[in-house]
């Protein structure tokens, strides 16, 4: 009232809250491949009902993974041109090392070609036969690298993580009682580290709270055990801390990230996730002696210490990607889009895991397709249906992924049978999310008519989901 210049806003009593917008605009586009139901039915049959065997041209919206599928920014592309390809001492390496030091606060840095390579190098130095590595649900390659060394990964995630409907803001948290039980029952020298995966990919991209990170760190310190991070989605985790945890709403993402990593002694990173790079990874460490040991393995497996399997240009683009990943604007756009898809599905009544994770939406296939027997793989059945309906490619996170028990050779039935829709970073628009949600809504409307799934024709002894061949369970049932 007092300020006449502001008088013009007074008469409006109603004002809409402006929606989030993508924090970028599009400079270059890539054509999307459309197809008919008839074509897709043929392609998926030829692919033996395994979505990994489809070519990208047969896929319309590809939500198979958010790994290495992000869109680089104009600044990242500019960095590519400036890449320094010197074998030793490249300027691009220094740029990446300094960026990681600044963000995570660890003095020692080793580049690798991707996340599992960082695990291979670091675990070669730290993990021995008979060791136990407790943590929240370990990622499959992480578990693979632990078990390959005849050590054991102990899942200490809180129980709430395994119920898709209970509301808990930090379902990636570690249960301190479970963790202490491991500390008490295993000799200290057999626990090389506790591993905190941020966000927890295997339990649905669920975040870990700062309070939990601090508590795990304090407990580990008490027992003299180091804490490492699997940092693939560290920035998304920091975003959830800022939005969901008391006392952090006014802190910047960078401050939160520094505080998280201050609770640990090192990290492995798949830069194909929050690095917004198409390839890359690294190890960051606080302890010099661990760094020295890892250096030897890096030279053996990855390459010399100033490139470790990455080209100079890739290191330069990754440094820029990491800087963008820790901005609130980027994270808000990214995670809002994931939430947008989740909310659309909820609107249609589709059962999805809640709260939504950072990088993906998980559809609960046991609730979605209650008539498909578990031995006929309900989540895979749903993935095939979604592909046929729309050309959208998701991925089964269920019995096929869980492999057989190594001893009994029986199928391992995990607690959850999920269809994961992973959202690539900065690639799709909200309309692609609308399309995906509408396709699932259509299948949901006819869900009770879907009563049969698939049966295995051929499978590999481990990691079978990548190459498995299936046939419709219907065919033979009809005959008998
Ligand atoms: C992707 C991922 C890895 C492995 O990284 P790659 O780059 O695929 O080798 C490890 N841990 C987590 C949590 C991941 O999401």
PDB file of N, CA, C and O in Angstrom, residues 285-351:
ATOM      1  N   UNK A 285      40.360 -40.841  -1.618  1.00  0.00           N
ATOM      2  CA  UNK A 285      40.785 -41.422  -0.342  1.00  0.00           C
ATOM      3  C   UNK A 285      41.393 -40.392   0.604  1.00  0.00           C
ATOM      4  O   UNK A 285      41.979 -39.401   0.176  1.00  0.00           O
ATOM      5  N   UNK A 286      41.257 -40.706   1.883  1.00  0.00           N
ATOM      6  CA  UNK A 286      41.866 -39.878   2.913  1.00  0.00           C
ATOM      7  C   UNK A 286      43.241 -40.420   3.311  1.00  0.00           C
ATOM      8  O   UNK A 286      44.150 -39.655   3.625  1.00  0.00           O
ATOM      9  N   UNK A 287      43.386 -41.764   3.290  1.00  0.00           N
ATOM     10  CA  UNK A 287      44.623 -42.372   3.800  1.00  0.00           C
ATOM     11  C   UNK A 287      45.660 -42.588   2.693  1.00  0.00           C
ATOM     12  O   UNK A 287      45.359 -43.228   1.687  1.00  0.00           O
ATOM     13  N   UNK A 288      46.867 -42.117   2.951  1.00  0.00           N
ATOM     14  CA  UNK A 288      47.904 -42.230   1.915  1.00  0.00           C
ATOM     15  C   UNK A 288      48.329 -43.667   1.671  1.00  0.00           C
ATOM     16  O   UNK A 288      48.575 -44.065   0.530  1.00  0.00           O
ATOM     17  N   UNK A 289      48.401 -44.502   2.727  1.00  0.00           N
ATOM     18  CA  UNK A 289      48.898 -45.866   2.494  1.00  0.00           C
ATOM     19  C   UNK A 289      47.910 -46.690   1.661  1.00  0.00           C
ATOM     20  O   UNK A 289      48.316 -47.478   0.818  1.00  0.00           O
ATOM     21  N   UNK A 290      46.624 -46.488   1.892  1.00  0.00           N
ATOM     22  CA  UNK A 290      45.624 -47.188   1.062  1.00  0.00           C
ATOM     23  C   UNK A 290      45.750 -46.693  -0.374  1.00  0.00           C
ATOM     24  O   UNK A 290      45.700 -47.479  -1.333  1.00  0.00           O
ATOM     25  N   UNK A 291      45.937 -45.392  -0.520  1.00  0.00           N
ATOM     26  CA  UNK A 291      46.111 -44.812  -1.857  1.00  0.00           C
ATOM     27  C   UNK A 291      47.304 -45.453  -2.576  1.00  0.00           C
ATOM     28  O   UNK A 291      47.202 -45.858  -3.731  1.00  0.00           O
ATOM     29  N   UNK A 292      48.427 -45.587  -1.855  1.00  0.00           N
ATOM     30  CA  UNK A 292      49.629 -46.160  -2.479  1.00  0.00           C
ATOM     31  C   UNK A 292      49.372 -47.586  -2.955  1.00  0.00           C
ATOM     32  O   UNK A 292      49.762 -47.968  -4.064  1.00  0.00           O
ATOM     33  N   UNK A 293      48.683 -48.376  -2.133  1.00  0.00           N
ATOM     34  CA  UNK A 293      48.390 -49.765  -2.537  1.00  0.00           C
ATOM     35  C   UNK A 293      47.474 -49.780  -3.751  1.00  0.00           C
ATOM     36  O   UNK A 293      47.663 -50.560  -4.687  1.00  0.00           O
ATOM     37  N   UNK A 294      46.464 -48.919  -3.723  1.00  0.00           N
ATOM     38  CA  UNK A 294      45.499 -48.895  -4.826  1.00  0.00           C
ATOM     39  C   UNK A 294      46.175 -48.452  -6.126  1.00  0.00           C
ATOM     40  O   UNK A 294      45.816 -48.916  -7.213  1.00  0.00           O
ATOM     41  N   UNK A 295      47.165 -47.567  -6.015  1.00  0.00           N
ATOM     42  CA  UNK A 295      47.869 -47.076  -7.211  1.00  0.00           C
ATOM     43  C   UNK A 295      48.457 -48.233  -8.015  1.00  0.00           C
ATOM     44  O   UNK A 295      48.369 -48.263  -9.241  1.00  0.00           O
ATOM     45  N   UNK A 296      49.058 -49.197  -7.317  1.00  0.00           N
ATOM     46  CA  UNK A 296      49.673 -50.336  -8.002  1.00  0.00           C
ATOM     47  C   UNK A 296      48.619 -51.096  -8.807  1.00  0.00           C
ATOM     48  O   UNK A 296      48.827 -51.433  -9.971  1.00  0.00           O
ATOM     49  N   UNK A 297      47.481 -51.366  -8.167  1.00  0.00           N
ATOM     50  CA  UNK A 297      46.417 -52.096  -8.869  1.00  0.00           C
ATOM     51  C   UNK A 297      45.825 -51.264 -10.009  1.00  0.00           C
ATOM     52  O   UNK A 297      45.405 -51.797 -11.024  1.00  0.00           O
ATOM     53  N   UNK A 298      45.792 -49.953  -9.829  1.00  0.00           N
ATOM     54  CA  UNK A 298      45.245 -49.108 -10.889  1.00  0.00           C
ATOM     55  C   UNK A 298      46.111 -49.192 -12.151  1.00  0.00           C
ATOM     56  O   UNK A 298      45.610 -49.299 -13.260  1.00  0.00           O
ATOM     57  N   UNK A 299      47.424 -49.183 -11.933  1.00  0.00           N
ATOM     58  CA  UNK A 299      48.328 -49.260 -13.085  1.00  0.00           C
ATOM     59  C   UNK A 299      48.180 -50.620 -13.773  1.00  0.00           C
ATOM     60  O   UNK A 299      48.164 -50.719 -14.992  1.00  0.00           O
ATOM     61  N   UNK A 300      47.987 -51.673 -12.964  1.00  0.00           N
ATOM     62  CA  UNK A 300      47.802 -53.012 -13.540  1.00  0.00           C
ATOM     63  C   UNK A 300      46.496 -53.142 -14.319  1.00  0.00           C
ATOM     64  O   UNK A 300      46.455 -53.679 -15.411  1.00  0.00           O
ATOM     65  N   UNK A 301      45.397 -52.647 -13.729  1.00  0.00           N
ATOM     66  CA  UNK A 301      44.079 -52.927 -14.318  1.00  0.00           C
ATOM     67  C   UNK A 301      43.544 -51.818 -15.224  1.00  0.00           C
ATOM     68  O   UNK A 301      42.803 -52.099 -16.166  1.00  0.00           O
ATOM     69  N   UNK A 302      43.842 -50.567 -14.892  1.00  0.00           N
ATOM     70  CA  UNK A 302      43.144 -49.453 -15.545  1.00  0.00           C
ATOM     71  C   UNK A 302      44.025 -48.615 -16.468  1.00  0.00           C
ATOM     72  O   UNK A 302      43.641 -48.293 -17.587  1.00  0.00           O
ATOM     73  N   UNK A 303      45.174 -48.246 -15.991  1.00  0.00           N
ATOM     74  CA  UNK A 303      46.054 -47.388 -16.775  1.00  0.00           C
ATOM     75  C   UNK A 303      46.882 -46.541 -15.828  1.00  0.00           C
ATOM     76  O   UNK A 303      46.739 -46.641 -14.603  1.00  0.00           O
ATOM     77  N   UNK A 304      47.722 -45.706 -16.408  1.00  0.00           N
ATOM     78  CA  UNK A 304      48.584 -44.877 -15.572  1.00  0.00           C
ATOM     79  C   UNK A 304      47.735 -43.952 -14.684  1.00  0.00           C
ATOM     80  O   UNK A 304      46.575 -43.658 -14.992  1.00  0.00           O
ATOM     81  N   UNK A 305      48.348 -43.475 -13.597  1.00  0.00           N
ATOM     82  CA  UNK A 305      47.609 -42.791 -12.532  1.00  0.00           C
ATOM     83  C   UNK A 305      46.940 -41.484 -12.952  1.00  0.00           C
ATOM     84  O   UNK A 305      46.043 -41.008 -12.268  1.00  0.00           O
ATOM     85  N   UNK A 306      47.374 -40.903 -14.065  1.00  0.00           N
ATOM     86  CA  UNK A 306      46.744 -39.640 -14.462  1.00  0.00           C
ATOM     87  C   UNK A 306      45.743 -39.816 -15.605  1.00  0.00           C
ATOM     88  O   UNK A 306      45.350 -38.839 -16.238  1.00  0.00           O
ATOM     89  N   UNK A 307      45.341 -41.059 -15.870  1.00  0.00           N
ATOM     90  CA  UNK A 307      44.181 -41.221 -16.779  1.00  0.00           C
ATOM     91  C   UNK A 307      43.303 -42.417 -16.400  1.00  0.00           C
ATOM     92  O   UNK A 307      42.084 -42.357 -16.589  1.00  0.00           O
ATOM     93  N   UNK A 308      43.891 -43.500 -15.883  1.00  0.00           N
ATOM     94  CA  UNK A 308      43.105 -44.628 -15.357  1.00  0.00           C
ATOM     95  C   UNK A 308      41.939 -45.079 -16.215  1.00  0.00           C
ATOM     96  O   UNK A 308      40.831 -45.298 -15.710  1.00  0.00           O
ATOM     97  N   UNK A 309      42.145 -45.190 -17.514  1.00  0.00           N
ATOM     98  CA  UNK A 309      41.072 -45.718 -18.361  1.00  0.00           C
ATOM     99  C   UNK A 309      40.183 -44.665 -18.986  1.00  0.00           C
ATOM    100  O   UNK A 309      39.274 -44.988 -19.749  1.00  0.00           O
ATOM    101  N   UNK A 310      40.412 -43.411 -18.658  1.00  0.00           N
ATOM    102  CA  UNK A 310      39.604 -42.340 -19.277  1.00  0.00           C
ATOM    103  C   UNK A 310      40.474 -41.507 -20.221  1.00  0.00           C
ATOM    104  O   UNK A 310      41.662 -41.305 -19.963  1.00  0.00           O
ATOM    105  N   UNK A 311      39.873 -40.992 -21.272  1.00  0.00           N
ATOM    106  CA  UNK A 311      40.620 -40.032 -22.090  1.00  0.00           C
ATOM    107  C   UNK A 311      40.609 -38.679 -21.395  1.00  0.00           C
ATOM    108  O   UNK A 311      39.758 -38.408 -20.540  1.00  0.00           O
ATOM    109  N   UNK A 312      41.557 -37.829 -21.774  1.00  0.00           N
ATOM    110  CA  UNK A 312      41.657 -36.507 -21.156  1.00  0.00           C
ATOM    111  C   UNK A 312      40.358 -35.736 -21.292  1.00  0.00           C
ATOM    112  O   UNK A 312      39.853 -35.119 -20.350  1.00  0.00           O
ATOM    113  N   UNK A 313      39.766 -35.792 -22.492  1.00  0.00           N
ATOM    114  CA  UNK A 313      38.529 -35.027 -22.715  1.00  0.00           C
ATOM    115  C   UNK A 313      37.400 -35.517 -21.819  1.00  0.00           C
ATOM    116  O   UNK A 313      36.584 -34.739 -21.350  1.00  0.00           O
ATOM    117  N   UNK A 314      37.373 -36.841 -21.579  1.00  0.00           N
ATOM    118  CA  UNK A 314      36.318 -37.372 -20.708  1.00  0.00           C
ATOM    119  C   UNK A 314      36.505 -36.892 -19.268  1.00  0.00           C
ATOM    120  O   UNK A 314      35.536 -36.622 -18.568  1.00  0.00           O
ATOM    121  N   UNK A 315      37.775 -36.807 -18.838  1.00  0.00           N
ATOM    122  CA  UNK A 315      38.027 -36.307 -17.476  1.00  0.00           C
ATOM    123  C   UNK A 315      37.606 -34.849 -17.356  1.00  0.00           C
ATOM    124  O   UNK A 315      37.031 -34.430 -16.345  1.00  0.00           O
ATOM    125  N   UNK A 316      37.877 -34.071 -18.402  1.00  0.00           N
ATOM    126  CA  UNK A 316      37.521 -32.649 -18.377  1.00  0.00           C
ATOM    127  C   UNK A 316      36.003 -32.470 -18.345  1.00  0.00           C
ATOM    128  O   UNK A 316      35.468 -31.659 -17.575  1.00  0.00           O
ATOM    129  N   UNK A 317      35.294 -33.263 -19.155  1.00  0.00           N
ATOM    130  CA  UNK A 317      33.833 -33.158 -19.190  1.00  0.00           C
ATOM    131  C   UNK A 317      33.232 -33.632 -17.869  1.00  0.00           C
ATOM    132  O   UNK A 317      32.227 -33.087 -17.394  1.00  0.00           O
ATOM    133  N   UNK A 318      33.854 -34.648 -17.266  1.00  0.00           N
ATOM    134  CA  UNK A 318      33.366 -35.151 -15.985  1.00  0.00           C
ATOM    135  C   UNK A 318      33.522 -34.097 -14.889  1.00  0.00           C
ATOM    136  O   UNK A 318      32.614 -33.905 -14.069  1.00  0.00           O
ATOM    137  N   UNK A 319      34.666 -33.397 -14.892  1.00  0.00           N
ATOM    138  CA  UNK A 319      34.873 -32.355 -13.880  1.00  0.00           C
ATOM    139  C   UNK A 319      33.745 -31.325 -13.962  1.00  0.00           C
ATOM    140  O   UNK A 319      33.155 -30.928 -12.950  1.00  0.00           O
ATOM    141  N   UNK A 320      33.406 -30.933 -15.177  1.00  0.00           N
ATOM    142  CA  UNK A 320      32.328 -29.961 -15.360  1.00  0.00           C
ATOM    143  C   UNK A 320      30.978 -30.568 -14.956  1.00  0.00           C
ATOM    144  O   UNK A 320      30.162 -29.901 -14.313  1.00  0.00           O
ATOM    145  N   UNK A 321      30.747 -31.846 -15.299  1.00  0.00           N
ATOM    146  CA  UNK A 321      29.490 -32.514 -14.945  1.00  0.00           C
ATOM    147  C   UNK A 321      29.293 -32.569 -13.436  1.00  0.00           C
ATOM    148  O   UNK A 321      28.188 -32.337 -12.932  1.00  0.00           O
ATOM    149  N   UNK A 322      30.369 -32.838 -12.714  1.00  0.00           N
ATOM    150  CA  UNK A 322      30.271 -32.914 -11.247  1.00  0.00           C
ATOM    151  C   UNK A 322      29.877 -31.558 -10.670  1.00  0.00           C
ATOM    152  O   UNK A 322      29.081 -31.468  -9.736  1.00  0.00           O
ATOM    153  N   UNK A 323      30.441 -30.479 -11.252  1.00  0.00           N
ATOM    154  CA  UNK A 323      30.100 -29.136 -10.757  1.00  0.00           C
ATOM    155  C   UNK A 323      28.622 -28.837 -10.992  1.00  0.00           C
ATOM    156  O   UNK A 323      27.967 -28.208 -10.169  1.00  0.00           O
ATOM    157  N   UNK A 324      28.103 -29.289 -12.134  1.00  0.00           N
ATOM    158  CA  UNK A 324      26.684 -29.048 -12.418  1.00  0.00           C
ATOM    159  C   UNK A 324      25.795 -29.900 -11.524  1.00  0.00           C
ATOM    160  O   UNK A 324      24.711 -29.478 -11.111  1.00  0.00           O
ATOM    161  N   UNK A 325      26.262 -31.119 -11.218  1.00  0.00           N
ATOM    162  CA  UNK A 325      25.441 -32.057 -10.432  1.00  0.00           C
ATOM    163  C   UNK A 325      25.209 -31.575  -9.001  1.00  0.00           C
ATOM    164  O   UNK A 325      24.256 -32.013  -8.358  1.00  0.00           O
ATOM    165  N   UNK A 326      26.078 -30.706  -8.500  1.00  0.00           N
ATOM    166  CA  UNK A 326      25.899 -30.245  -7.123  1.00  0.00           C
ATOM    167  C   UNK A 326      25.207 -28.877  -7.048  1.00  0.00           C
ATOM    168  O   UNK A 326      25.274 -28.205  -6.028  1.00  0.00           O
ATOM    169  N   UNK A 327      24.537 -28.492  -8.142  1.00  0.00           N
ATOM    170  CA  UNK A 327      23.727 -27.268  -8.063  1.00  0.00           C
ATOM    171  C   UNK A 327      22.297 -27.660  -7.705  1.00  0.00           C
ATOM    172  O   UNK A 327      21.782 -28.679  -8.180  1.00  0.00           O
ATOM    173  N   UNK A 328      21.670 -26.842  -6.890  1.00  0.00           N
ATOM    174  CA  UNK A 328      20.300 -27.134  -6.467  1.00  0.00           C
ATOM    175  C   UNK A 328      19.351 -27.122  -7.662  1.00  0.00           C
ATOM    176  O   UNK A 328      18.454 -27.961  -7.769  1.00  0.00           O
ATOM    177  N   UNK A 329      19.565 -26.200  -8.600  1.00  0.00           N
ATOM    178  CA  UNK A 329      18.672 -26.044  -9.749  1.00  0.00           C
ATOM    179  C   UNK A 329      18.642 -27.341 -10.569  1.00  0.00           C
ATOM    180  O   UNK A 329      17.583 -27.837 -10.933  1.00  0.00           O
ATOM    181  N   UNK A 330      19.819 -27.870 -10.848  1.00  0.00           N
ATOM    182  CA  UNK A 330      19.881 -29.123 -11.607  1.00  0.00           C
ATOM    183  C   UNK A 330      19.164 -30.248 -10.855  1.00  0.00           C
ATOM    184  O   UNK A 330      18.317 -30.949 -11.412  1.00  0.00           O
ATOM    185  N   UNK A 331      19.507 -30.412  -9.574  1.00  0.00           N
ATOM    186  CA  UNK A 331      18.953 -31.531  -8.794  1.00  0.00           C
ATOM    187  C   UNK A 331      17.447 -31.408  -8.638  1.00  0.00           C
ATOM    188  O   UNK A 331      16.722 -32.394  -8.697  1.00  0.00           O
ATOM    189  N   UNK A 332      16.988 -30.180  -8.460  1.00  0.00           N
ATOM    190  CA  UNK A 332      15.552 -29.976  -8.278  1.00  0.00           C
ATOM    191  C   UNK A 332      14.798 -30.370  -9.560  1.00  0.00           C
ATOM    192  O   UNK A 332      13.764 -31.044  -9.496  1.00  0.00           O
ATOM    193  N   UNK A 333      15.331 -29.984 -10.705  1.00  0.00           N
ATOM    194  CA  UNK A 333      14.704 -30.353 -11.975  1.00  0.00           C
ATOM    195  C   UNK A 333      14.703 -31.859 -12.159  1.00  0.00           C
ATOM    196  O   UNK A 333      13.687 -32.463 -12.516  1.00  0.00           O
ATOM    197  N   UNK A 334      15.828 -32.463 -11.885  1.00  0.00           N
ATOM    198  CA  UNK A 334      15.972 -33.915 -12.074  1.00  0.00           C
ATOM    199  C   UNK A 334      15.018 -34.698 -11.177  1.00  0.00           C
ATOM    200  O   UNK A 334      14.260 -35.532 -11.632  1.00  0.00           O
ATOM    201  N   UNK A 335      15.065 -34.406  -9.901  1.00  0.00           N
ATOM    202  CA  UNK A 335      14.293 -35.219  -8.964  1.00  0.00           C
ATOM    203  C   UNK A 335      12.809 -34.888  -9.065  1.00  0.00           C
ATOM    204  O   UNK A 335      11.961 -35.753  -8.873  1.00  0.00           O
ATOM    205  N   UNK A 336      12.482 -33.652  -9.447  1.00  0.00           N
ATOM    206  CA  UNK A 336      11.074 -33.306  -9.668  1.00  0.00           C
ATOM    207  C   UNK A 336      10.505 -34.097 -10.842  1.00  0.00           C
ATOM    208  O   UNK A 336       9.334 -34.463 -10.833  1.00  0.00           O
ATOM    209  N   UNK A 337      11.328 -34.357 -11.849  1.00  0.00           N
ATOM    210  CA  UNK A 337      10.820 -35.124 -12.992  1.00  0.00           C
ATOM    211  C   UNK A 337      10.533 -36.576 -12.590  1.00  0.00           C
ATOM    212  O   UNK A 337       9.528 -37.148 -12.989  1.00  0.00           O
ATOM    213  N   UNK A 338      11.416 -37.144 -11.781  1.00  0.00           N
ATOM    214  CA  UNK A 338      11.185 -38.506 -11.292  1.00  0.00           C
ATOM    215  C   UNK A 338       9.892 -38.527 -10.462  1.00  0.00           C
ATOM    216  O   UNK A 338       9.043 -39.408 -10.633  1.00  0.00           O
ATOM    217  N   UNK A 339       9.738 -37.522  -9.601  1.00  0.00           N
ATOM    218  CA  UNK A 339       8.536 -37.434  -8.767  1.00  0.00           C
ATOM    219  C   UNK A 339       7.287 -37.243  -9.629  1.00  0.00           C
ATOM    220  O   UNK A 339       6.224 -37.798  -9.352  1.00  0.00           O
ATOM    221  N   UNK A 340       7.433 -36.476 -10.706  1.00  0.00           N
ATOM    222  CA  UNK A 340       6.313 -36.228 -11.620  1.00  0.00           C
ATOM    223  C   UNK A 340       5.780 -37.548 -12.180  1.00  0.00           C
ATOM    224  O   UNK A 340       4.579 -37.801 -12.181  1.00  0.00           O
ATOM    225  N   UNK A 341       6.695 -38.403 -12.626  1.00  0.00           N
ATOM    226  CA  UNK A 341       6.276 -39.709 -13.152  1.00  0.00           C
ATOM    227  C   UNK A 341       5.601 -40.530 -12.048  1.00  0.00           C
ATOM    228  O   UNK A 341       4.548 -41.131 -12.266  1.00  0.00           O
ATOM    229  N   UNK A 342       6.202 -40.524 -10.862  1.00  0.00           N
ATOM    230  CA  UNK A 342       5.632 -41.285  -9.742  1.00  0.00           C
ATOM    231  C   UNK A 342       4.225 -40.825  -9.406  1.00  0.00           C
ATOM    232  O   UNK A 342       3.311 -41.648  -9.231  1.00  0.00           O
ATOM    233  N   UNK A 343       4.024 -39.511  -9.354  1.00  0.00           N
ATOM    234  CA  UNK A 343       2.703 -38.978  -9.013  1.00  0.00           C
ATOM    235  C   UNK A 343       1.672 -39.293 -10.084  1.00  0.00           C
ATOM    236  O   UNK A 343       0.520 -39.584  -9.782  1.00  0.00           O
ATOM    237  N   UNK A 344       2.090 -39.233 -11.349  1.00  0.00           N
ATOM    238  CA  UNK A 344       1.185 -39.586 -12.454  1.00  0.00           C
ATOM    239  C   UNK A 344       0.710 -41.034 -12.287  1.00  0.00           C
ATOM    240  O   UNK A 344      -0.467 -41.337 -12.447  1.00  0.00           O
ATOM    241  N   UNK A 345       1.652 -41.912 -11.967  1.00  0.00           N
ATOM    242  CA  UNK A 345       1.293 -43.327 -11.810  1.00  0.00           C
ATOM    243  C   UNK A 345       0.352 -43.517 -10.625  1.00  0.00           C
ATOM    244  O   UNK A 345      -0.616 -44.274 -10.706  1.00  0.00           O
ATOM    245  N   UNK A 346       0.620 -42.812  -9.535  1.00  0.00           N
ATOM    246  CA  UNK A 346      -0.265 -42.894  -8.361  1.00  0.00           C
ATOM    247  C   UNK A 346      -1.677 -42.442  -8.723  1.00  0.00           C
ATOM    248  O   UNK A 346      -2.662 -43.054  -8.328  1.00  0.00           O
ATOM    249  N   UNK A 347      -1.754 -41.361  -9.510  1.00  0.00           N
ATOM    250  CA  UNK A 347      -3.049 -40.851  -9.968  1.00  0.00           C
ATOM    251  C   UNK A 347      -3.835 -41.941 -10.684  1.00  0.00           C
ATOM    252  O   UNK A 347      -5.048 -42.018 -10.568  1.00  0.00           O
ATOM    253  N   UNK A 348      -3.132 -42.763 -11.442  1.00  0.00           N
ATOM    254  CA  UNK A 348      -3.783 -43.844 -12.194  1.00  0.00           C
ATOM    255  C   UNK A 348      -3.984 -45.098 -11.329  1.00  0.00           C
ATOM    256  O   UNK A 348      -4.425 -46.124 -11.838  1.00  0.00           O
ATOM    257  N   UNK A 349      -3.584 -45.022 -10.073  1.00  0.00           N
ATOM    258  CA  UNK A 349      -3.766 -46.165  -9.178  1.00  0.00           C
ATOM    259  C   UNK A 349      -2.699 -47.235  -9.280  1.00  0.00           C
ATOM    260  O   UNK A 349      -2.813 -48.297  -8.662  1.00  0.00           O
ATOM    261  N   UNK A 350      -1.663 -46.982 -10.067  1.00  0.00           N
ATOM    262  CA  UNK A 350      -0.609 -47.985 -10.248  1.00  0.00           C
ATOM    263  C   UNK A 350       0.217 -48.103  -8.958  1.00  0.00           C
ATOM    264  O   UNK A 350       0.638 -47.086  -8.407  1.00  0.00           O
ATOM    265  N   UNK A 351       0.430 -49.344  -8.451  1.00  0.00           N
ATOM    266  CA  UNK A 351       1.193 -49.491  -7.204  1.00  0.00           C
ATOM    267  C   UNK A 351       2.685 -49.233  -7.410  1.00  0.00           C
ATOM    268  O   UNK A 351       3.352 -49.973  -8.126  1.00  0.00           O
TER     269      UNK A 351
END
